[in-house]
């Protein structure tokens, strides 16, 4: 089965920009989606294929993709953006989903 | 529009548990629905999908032990978990799948905690 690789953690100063990356073979065939996960809360979709923001998600969140790498960028990070972020895509088999290991974003 | 999971609890290894995912504001049976879990301190793990047409697929980690069913009259999907293992301990979320070729989950429940321990 496919795997998606994310860096474990990143920190960003309040108001600055941070980019989270997600790499995997499945991304050369399928686009990624991104989820924000705070402790004790349901995952929240923040970016869906192909780099679209759901209604209600601030425009400081943006997505991009190149080859087998997807990226989520937060431009002007806010304190409330501190959370774990997970990428996901359809598996190369077509009937499964694979999640990245998650990146913990700390806003300083 | 929301999803609400229930049925979690403490269960001994080898035991069984049935989780429910009740939908409101939309028909659960009209969408492909997945279960995703998060073990303590770990990431999200996709474990299953039931297509609107009824076909089901499971991750290798639960294949042969977990099954899915649904009750249209209750607008609810069920995850039957048998032969539970300690490593099945997690918060279990149900999620609505969208997208054609590229999948994503636009609606999630708040989850229900399953603890497998003796």
Tab-separated table of C-alpha atoms in Angstrom, chain A residues 29-33 35 37 40-45 48-50 84 86 88-90 94-101, chain B residues 34 36 38 42-46 49 51 57-60 63 93 97 100-111:
chain	number	residue	atom	x	y	z
A	29	UNK	CA	-1.874	10.046	-9.479
A	30	UNK	CA	-4.302	11.611	-6.990
A	31	UNK	CA	-4.559	15.039	-5.411
A	32	UNK	CA	-4.228	15.452	-1.651
A	33	UNK	CA	-6.657	16.813	0.878
A	35	UNK	CA	-7.148	18.214	7.637
A	37	UNK	CA	-6.869	18.236	13.982
A	40	UNK	CA	-10.484	16.429	21.421
A	41	UNK	CA	-12.028	17.769	18.247
A	42	UNK	CA	-13.115	16.250	14.977
A	43	UNK	CA	-10.747	16.597	12.027
A	44	UNK	CA	-11.563	19.648	9.927
A	45	UNK	CA	-11.138	19.719	6.160
A	48	UNK	CA	-9.618	19.657	-0.877
A	49	UNK	CA	-8.616	18.653	-4.397
A	50	UNK	CA	-7.454	20.463	-6.361
A	84	UNK	CA	-1.833	18.863	13.866
A	86	UNK	CA	-2.713	15.654	8.102
A	88	UNK	CA	-4.527	12.285	2.726
A	89	UNK	CA	-5.103	10.868	-0.703
A	90	UNK	CA	-6.640	7.962	-2.459
A	94	UNK	CA	-8.066	2.958	-5.853
A	95	UNK	CA	-10.243	1.666	-3.009
A	96	UNK	CA	-8.277	2.756	0.014
A	97	UNK	CA	-7.208	6.020	1.590
A	98	UNK	CA	-3.822	6.807	3.008
A	99	UNK	CA	-3.058	9.501	5.575
A	100	UNK	CA	0.256	11.149	6.224
A	101	UNK	CA	1.724	10.855	9.686
B	34	UNK	CA	-15.599	5.890	5.869
B	36	UNK	CA	-11.024	6.661	10.442
B	38	UNK	CA	-6.694	7.821	15.859
B	42	UNK	CA	-0.756	8.729	16.908
B	43	UNK	CA	-1.956	9.949	13.541
B	44	UNK	CA	-5.130	9.349	11.609
B	45	UNK	CA	-5.607	5.892	10.146
B	46	UNK	CA	-8.217	5.126	7.505
B	49	UNK	CA	-15.240	2.599	3.294
B	51	UNK	CA	-19.784	2.808	-0.993
B	57	UNK	CA	-13.262	-2.189	1.706
B	58	UNK	CA	-11.098	-2.432	4.789
B	59	UNK	CA	-7.519	-1.648	5.706
B	60	UNK	CA	-5.326	-4.690	6.165
B	63	UNK	CA	-9.689	-6.881	7.433
B	93	UNK	CA	-14.472	8.816	13.586
B	97	UNK	CA	-16.429	10.926	1.478
B	100	UNK	CA	-14.840	11.843	-7.968
B	101	UNK	CA	-11.370	10.689	-8.834
B	102	UNK	CA	-9.759	12.555	-5.918
B	103	UNK	CA	-11.291	11.686	-2.591
B	104	UNK	CA	-11.691	13.818	0.493
B	105	UNK	CA	-13.767	13.858	3.677
B	106	UNK	CA	-15.922	16.939	4.098
B	107	UNK	CA	-17.928	16.003	7.178
B	108	UNK	CA	-16.698	14.287	10.325
B	109	UNK	CA	-18.222	13.213	13.594
B	110	UNK	CA	-16.615	14.021	16.931
B	111	UNK	CA	-15.607	10.437	17.453
